C-alpha atoms as a printed R data frame, in Angstrom:
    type eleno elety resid chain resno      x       y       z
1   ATOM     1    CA   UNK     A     1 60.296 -11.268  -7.939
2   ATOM     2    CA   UNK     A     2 59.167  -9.288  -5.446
3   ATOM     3    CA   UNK     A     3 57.167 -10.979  -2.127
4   ATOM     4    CA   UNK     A     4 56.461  -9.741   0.818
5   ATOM     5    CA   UNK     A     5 59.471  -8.612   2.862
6   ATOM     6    CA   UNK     A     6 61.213  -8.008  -0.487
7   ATOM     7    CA   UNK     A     7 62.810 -11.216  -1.099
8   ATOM     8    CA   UNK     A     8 63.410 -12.163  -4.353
9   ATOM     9    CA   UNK     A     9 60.929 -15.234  -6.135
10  ATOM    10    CA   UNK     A    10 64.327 -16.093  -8.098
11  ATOM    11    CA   UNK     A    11 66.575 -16.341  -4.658
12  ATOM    12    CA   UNK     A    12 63.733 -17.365  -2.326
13  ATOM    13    CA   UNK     A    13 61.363 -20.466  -2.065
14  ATOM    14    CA   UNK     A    14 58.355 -20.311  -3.605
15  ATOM    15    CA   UNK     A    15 55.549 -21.010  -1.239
16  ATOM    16    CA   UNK     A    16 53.083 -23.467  -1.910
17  ATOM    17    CA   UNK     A    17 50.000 -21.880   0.093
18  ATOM    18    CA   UNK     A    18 51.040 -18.281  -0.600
19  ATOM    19    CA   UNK     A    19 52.268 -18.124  -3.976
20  ATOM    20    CA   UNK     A    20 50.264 -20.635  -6.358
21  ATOM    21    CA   UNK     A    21 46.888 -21.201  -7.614
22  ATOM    22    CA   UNK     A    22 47.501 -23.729 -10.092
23  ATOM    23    CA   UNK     A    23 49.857 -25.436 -11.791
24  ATOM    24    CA   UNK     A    24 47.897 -26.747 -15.051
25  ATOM    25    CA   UNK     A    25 49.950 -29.122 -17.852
26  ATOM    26    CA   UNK     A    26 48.816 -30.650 -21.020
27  ATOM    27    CA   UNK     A    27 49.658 -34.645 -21.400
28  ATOM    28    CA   UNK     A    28 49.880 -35.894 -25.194
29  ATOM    29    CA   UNK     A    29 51.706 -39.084 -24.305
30  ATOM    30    CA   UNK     A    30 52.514 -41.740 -21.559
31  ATOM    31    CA   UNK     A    31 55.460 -43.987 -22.014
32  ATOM    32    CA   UNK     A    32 57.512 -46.726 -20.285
33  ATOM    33    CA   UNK     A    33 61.453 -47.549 -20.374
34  ATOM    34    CA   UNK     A    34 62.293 -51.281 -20.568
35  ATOM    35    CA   UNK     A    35 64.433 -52.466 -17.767
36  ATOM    36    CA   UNK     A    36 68.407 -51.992 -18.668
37  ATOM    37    CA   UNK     A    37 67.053 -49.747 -21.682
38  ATOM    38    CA   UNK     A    38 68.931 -46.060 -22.327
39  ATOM    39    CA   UNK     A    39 67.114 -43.549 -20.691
40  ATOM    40    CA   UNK     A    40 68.730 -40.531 -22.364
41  ATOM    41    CA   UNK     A    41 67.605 -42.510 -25.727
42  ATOM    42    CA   UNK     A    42 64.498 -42.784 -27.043
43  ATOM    43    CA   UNK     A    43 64.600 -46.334 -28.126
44  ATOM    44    CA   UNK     A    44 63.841 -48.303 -24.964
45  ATOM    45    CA   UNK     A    45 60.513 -46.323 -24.600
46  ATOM    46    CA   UNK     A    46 57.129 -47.918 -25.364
47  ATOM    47    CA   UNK     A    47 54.063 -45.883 -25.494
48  ATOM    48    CA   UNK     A    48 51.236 -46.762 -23.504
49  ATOM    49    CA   UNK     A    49 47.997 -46.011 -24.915
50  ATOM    50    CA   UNK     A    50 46.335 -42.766 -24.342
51  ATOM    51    CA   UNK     A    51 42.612 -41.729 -25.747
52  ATOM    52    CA   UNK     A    52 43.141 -38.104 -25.908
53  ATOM    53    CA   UNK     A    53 45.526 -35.484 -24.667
54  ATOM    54    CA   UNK     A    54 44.692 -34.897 -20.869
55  ATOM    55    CA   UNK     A    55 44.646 -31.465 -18.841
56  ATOM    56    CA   UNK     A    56 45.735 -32.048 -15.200
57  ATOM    57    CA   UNK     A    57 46.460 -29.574 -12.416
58  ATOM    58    CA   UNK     A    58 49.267 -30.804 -10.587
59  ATOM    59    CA   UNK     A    59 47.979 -29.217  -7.411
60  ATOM    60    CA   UNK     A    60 44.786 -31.256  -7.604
61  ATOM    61    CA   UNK     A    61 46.475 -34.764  -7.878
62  ATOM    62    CA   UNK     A    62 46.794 -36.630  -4.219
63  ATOM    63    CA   UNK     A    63 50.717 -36.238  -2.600
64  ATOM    64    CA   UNK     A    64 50.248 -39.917  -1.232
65  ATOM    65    CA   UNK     A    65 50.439 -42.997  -3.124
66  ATOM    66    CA   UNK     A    66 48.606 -44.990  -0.551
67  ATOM    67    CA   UNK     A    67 45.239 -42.627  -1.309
68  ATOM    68    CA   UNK     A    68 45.414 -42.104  -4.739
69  ATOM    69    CA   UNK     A    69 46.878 -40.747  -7.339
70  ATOM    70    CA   UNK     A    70 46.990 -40.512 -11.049
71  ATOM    71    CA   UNK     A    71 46.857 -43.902 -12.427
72  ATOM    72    CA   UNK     A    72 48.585 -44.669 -15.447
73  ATOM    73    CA   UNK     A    73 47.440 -48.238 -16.710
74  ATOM    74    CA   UNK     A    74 50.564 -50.418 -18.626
75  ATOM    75    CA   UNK     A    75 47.282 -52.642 -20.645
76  ATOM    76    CA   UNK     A    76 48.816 -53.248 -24.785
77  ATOM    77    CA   UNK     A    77 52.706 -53.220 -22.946
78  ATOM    78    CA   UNK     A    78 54.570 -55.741 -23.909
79  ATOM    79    CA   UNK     A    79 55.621 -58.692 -21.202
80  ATOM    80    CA   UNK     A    80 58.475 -58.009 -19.310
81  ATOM    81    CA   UNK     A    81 59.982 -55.478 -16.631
82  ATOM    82    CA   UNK     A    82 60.181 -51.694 -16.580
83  ATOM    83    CA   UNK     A    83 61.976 -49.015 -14.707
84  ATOM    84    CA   UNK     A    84 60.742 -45.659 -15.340
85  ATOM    85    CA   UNK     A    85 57.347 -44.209 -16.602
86  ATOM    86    CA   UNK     A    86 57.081 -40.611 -18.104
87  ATOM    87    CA   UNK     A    87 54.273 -37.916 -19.379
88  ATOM    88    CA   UNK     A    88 55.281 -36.300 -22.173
89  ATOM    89    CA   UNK     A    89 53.652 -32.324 -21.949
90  ATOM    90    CA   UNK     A    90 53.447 -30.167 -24.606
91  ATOM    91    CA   UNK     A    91 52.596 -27.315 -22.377
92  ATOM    92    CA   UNK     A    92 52.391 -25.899 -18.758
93  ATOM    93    CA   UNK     A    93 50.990 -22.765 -17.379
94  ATOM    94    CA   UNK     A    94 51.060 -21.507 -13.366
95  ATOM    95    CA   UNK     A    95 48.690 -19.384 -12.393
96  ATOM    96    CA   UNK     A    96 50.391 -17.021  -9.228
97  ATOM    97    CA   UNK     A    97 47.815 -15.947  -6.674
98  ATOM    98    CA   UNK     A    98 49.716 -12.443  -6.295
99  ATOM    99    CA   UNK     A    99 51.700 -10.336  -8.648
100 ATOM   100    CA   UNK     A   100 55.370 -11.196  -9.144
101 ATOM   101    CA   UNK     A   101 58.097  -8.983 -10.489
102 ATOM   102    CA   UNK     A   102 61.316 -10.307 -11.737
103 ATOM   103    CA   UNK     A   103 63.155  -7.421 -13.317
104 ATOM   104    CA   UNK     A   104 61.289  -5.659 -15.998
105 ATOM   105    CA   UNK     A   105 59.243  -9.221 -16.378
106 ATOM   106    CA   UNK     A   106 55.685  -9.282 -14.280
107 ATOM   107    CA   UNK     A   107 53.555 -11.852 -13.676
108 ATOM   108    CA   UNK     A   108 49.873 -10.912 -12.676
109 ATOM   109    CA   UNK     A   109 48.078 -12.457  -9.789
110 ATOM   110    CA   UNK     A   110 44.909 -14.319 -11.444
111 ATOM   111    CA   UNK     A   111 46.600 -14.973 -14.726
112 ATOM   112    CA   UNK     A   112 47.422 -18.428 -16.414
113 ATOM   113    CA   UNK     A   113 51.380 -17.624 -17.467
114 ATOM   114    CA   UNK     A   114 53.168 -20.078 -19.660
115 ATOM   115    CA   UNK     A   115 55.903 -22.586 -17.831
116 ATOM   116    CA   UNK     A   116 58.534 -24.058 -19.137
117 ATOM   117    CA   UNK     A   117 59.146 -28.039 -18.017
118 ATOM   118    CA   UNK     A   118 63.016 -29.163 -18.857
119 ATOM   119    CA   UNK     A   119 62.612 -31.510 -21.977
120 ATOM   120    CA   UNK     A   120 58.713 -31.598 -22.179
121 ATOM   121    CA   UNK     A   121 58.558 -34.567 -20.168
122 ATOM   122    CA   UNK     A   122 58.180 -35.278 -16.523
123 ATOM   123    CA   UNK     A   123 60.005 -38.772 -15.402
124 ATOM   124    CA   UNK     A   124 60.151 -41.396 -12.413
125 ATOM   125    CA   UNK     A   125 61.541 -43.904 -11.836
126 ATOM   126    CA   UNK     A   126 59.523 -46.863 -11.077
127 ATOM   127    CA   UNK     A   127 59.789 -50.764 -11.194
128 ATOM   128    CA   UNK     A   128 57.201 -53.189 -12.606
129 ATOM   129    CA   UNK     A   129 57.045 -55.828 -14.542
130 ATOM   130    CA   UNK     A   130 54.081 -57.203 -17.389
131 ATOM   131    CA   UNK     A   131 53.518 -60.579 -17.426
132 ATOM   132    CA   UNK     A   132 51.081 -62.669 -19.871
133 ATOM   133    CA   UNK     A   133 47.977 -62.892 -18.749
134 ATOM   134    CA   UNK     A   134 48.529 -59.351 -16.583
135 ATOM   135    CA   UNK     A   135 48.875 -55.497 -17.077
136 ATOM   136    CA   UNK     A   136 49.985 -53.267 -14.817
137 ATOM   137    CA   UNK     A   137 48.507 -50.161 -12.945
138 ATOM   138    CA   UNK     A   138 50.931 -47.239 -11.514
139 ATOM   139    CA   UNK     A   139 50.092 -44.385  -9.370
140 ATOM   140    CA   UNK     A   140 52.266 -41.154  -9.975
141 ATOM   141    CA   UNK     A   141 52.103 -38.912  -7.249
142 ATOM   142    CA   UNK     A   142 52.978 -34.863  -7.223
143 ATOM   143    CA   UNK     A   143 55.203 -33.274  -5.179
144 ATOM   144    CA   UNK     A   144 53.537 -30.195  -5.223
145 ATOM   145    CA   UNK     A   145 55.949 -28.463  -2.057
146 ATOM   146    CA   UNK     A   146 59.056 -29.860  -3.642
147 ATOM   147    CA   UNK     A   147 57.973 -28.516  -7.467
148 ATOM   148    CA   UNK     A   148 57.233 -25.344  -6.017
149 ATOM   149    CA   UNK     A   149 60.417 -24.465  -4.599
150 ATOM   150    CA   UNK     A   150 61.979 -25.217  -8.062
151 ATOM   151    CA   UNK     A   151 60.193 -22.574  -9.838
152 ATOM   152    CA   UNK     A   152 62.441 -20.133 -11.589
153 ATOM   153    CA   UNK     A   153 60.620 -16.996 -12.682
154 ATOM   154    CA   UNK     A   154 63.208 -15.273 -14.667
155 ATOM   155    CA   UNK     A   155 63.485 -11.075 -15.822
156 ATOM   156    CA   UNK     A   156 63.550 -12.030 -19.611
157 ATOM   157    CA   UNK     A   157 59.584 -13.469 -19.342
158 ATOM   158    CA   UNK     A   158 59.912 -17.203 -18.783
159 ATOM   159    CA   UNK     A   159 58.893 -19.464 -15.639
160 ATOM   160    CA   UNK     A   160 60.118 -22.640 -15.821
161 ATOM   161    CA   UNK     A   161 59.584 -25.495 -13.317
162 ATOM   162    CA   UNK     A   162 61.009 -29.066 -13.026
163 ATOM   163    CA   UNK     A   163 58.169 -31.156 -11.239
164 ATOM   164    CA   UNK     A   164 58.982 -33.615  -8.763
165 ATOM   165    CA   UNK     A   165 56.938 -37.208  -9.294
166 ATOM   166    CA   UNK     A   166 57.096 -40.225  -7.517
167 ATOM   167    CA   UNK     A   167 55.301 -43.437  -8.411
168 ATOM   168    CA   UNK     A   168 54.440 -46.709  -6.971
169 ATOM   169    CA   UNK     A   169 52.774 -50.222  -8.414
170 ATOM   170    CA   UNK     A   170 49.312 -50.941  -7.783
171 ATOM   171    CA   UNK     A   171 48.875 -54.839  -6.860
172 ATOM   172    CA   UNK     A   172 46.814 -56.455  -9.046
C-alpha cells in the first residue's frame, strides 16, 4: 500500500489520524461464556438479548472505560459467573481517508471497503457474575490505535482487521 514516503500499508503501521475515517461493523448478536466453559466451543455461550442488529463505528465508541463506553446489559442471563463477552458481526467496512495501493488491489480514499474480522466475532475477556435479584452492565471499550495497526490490506482485494476490545463491570 503505498503512503507517503513509500512505505508499504502491509509492512508499516497503519496510522490512526492519517489513514482512517471509519471503521463501521454490523452487530447481530451479543453473547456471554460461563465461567470454566470452552471458549473455542460454542456451548458455554448464552445470548444476551438484542432488539435489532446494531451499526457502530468503532472510532466513535470512548477508549476509556471510566467515561463510557458501549454498554452491553447481561438482564434475562442466567445466575452465576462469566468470563468473556463477545459481538458477533456479520460485516465490517473501513473507510481510508487517502487512496491505498497494495499490488494491483486499490482502495479509494472516501470509499466504505469491505473488512474482514477473524471468525465474525470480536471477544474479551471479562469477569462478572449474575446473581438473583441482579443483572449485570459491561462497558466494552475500542482500541482504536491498537486495531489500526493490525489492519492487513492485502494485493488480492481483502482488508481484514482483528479489533482490540477491552471491557470492564459497571457496579450496580
Amino acid at each position: 500500500a503505498a503512503l507517503p514516503g513509500g512505505a508499504a500499508l502491509a509492512a508499516a503501521p497503519v496510522s490512526l489520524q492519517d489513514d482512517v475515517s471509519f471503521i463501521k461493523v454490523r452487530v447481530t448478536g451479543v453473547q456471554a461464556l460461563r465461567a470454566g466453559a470452552d471458549s473455542a466451543g460454542e456451548g458455554g455461550w448464552v445470548a444476551l438479548r438484542l432488539a435489532s442488529p446494531a451499526m457502530i463505528d468503532l472510532l466513535k465508541l470512548p477508549t476509556d472505560a471510566a467515561t463510557g463506553g458501549l454498554e452491553v446489559a447481561g438482564e434475562g442471563l442466567a445466575q452465576g459467573t462469566y468470563g468473556h463477552v463477545r459481538l458477533l458481526v456479520d460485516s465490517a467496512t473501513i473507510t481510508f481517508k487517502r487512496e491505498v495501493k497494495v499490488g494491483q488491489a486499490v482502495y479509494a480514499a472516501g470509499r466504505e471497503t469491505p473488512l474482514t474480522i477473524p471468525s465474525g466475532r470480536i471477544r474479551t475477556p471479562v469477569e462478572f457474575a449474575v446473581g438473583a435479584q441482579s443483572g449485570a452492565t459491561i462497558k466494552l471499550v475500542f482500541d482504536a490505535d491498537a486495531s489500526v495497526k493490525k489492519v492487513n490490506a492485502t494485493g488480492n482485494g481483502r482488508v481484514t482487521m482483528p479489533p482490540v476490545v477491552s471491557a470492564r463491570r459497571v457496579q450496580d
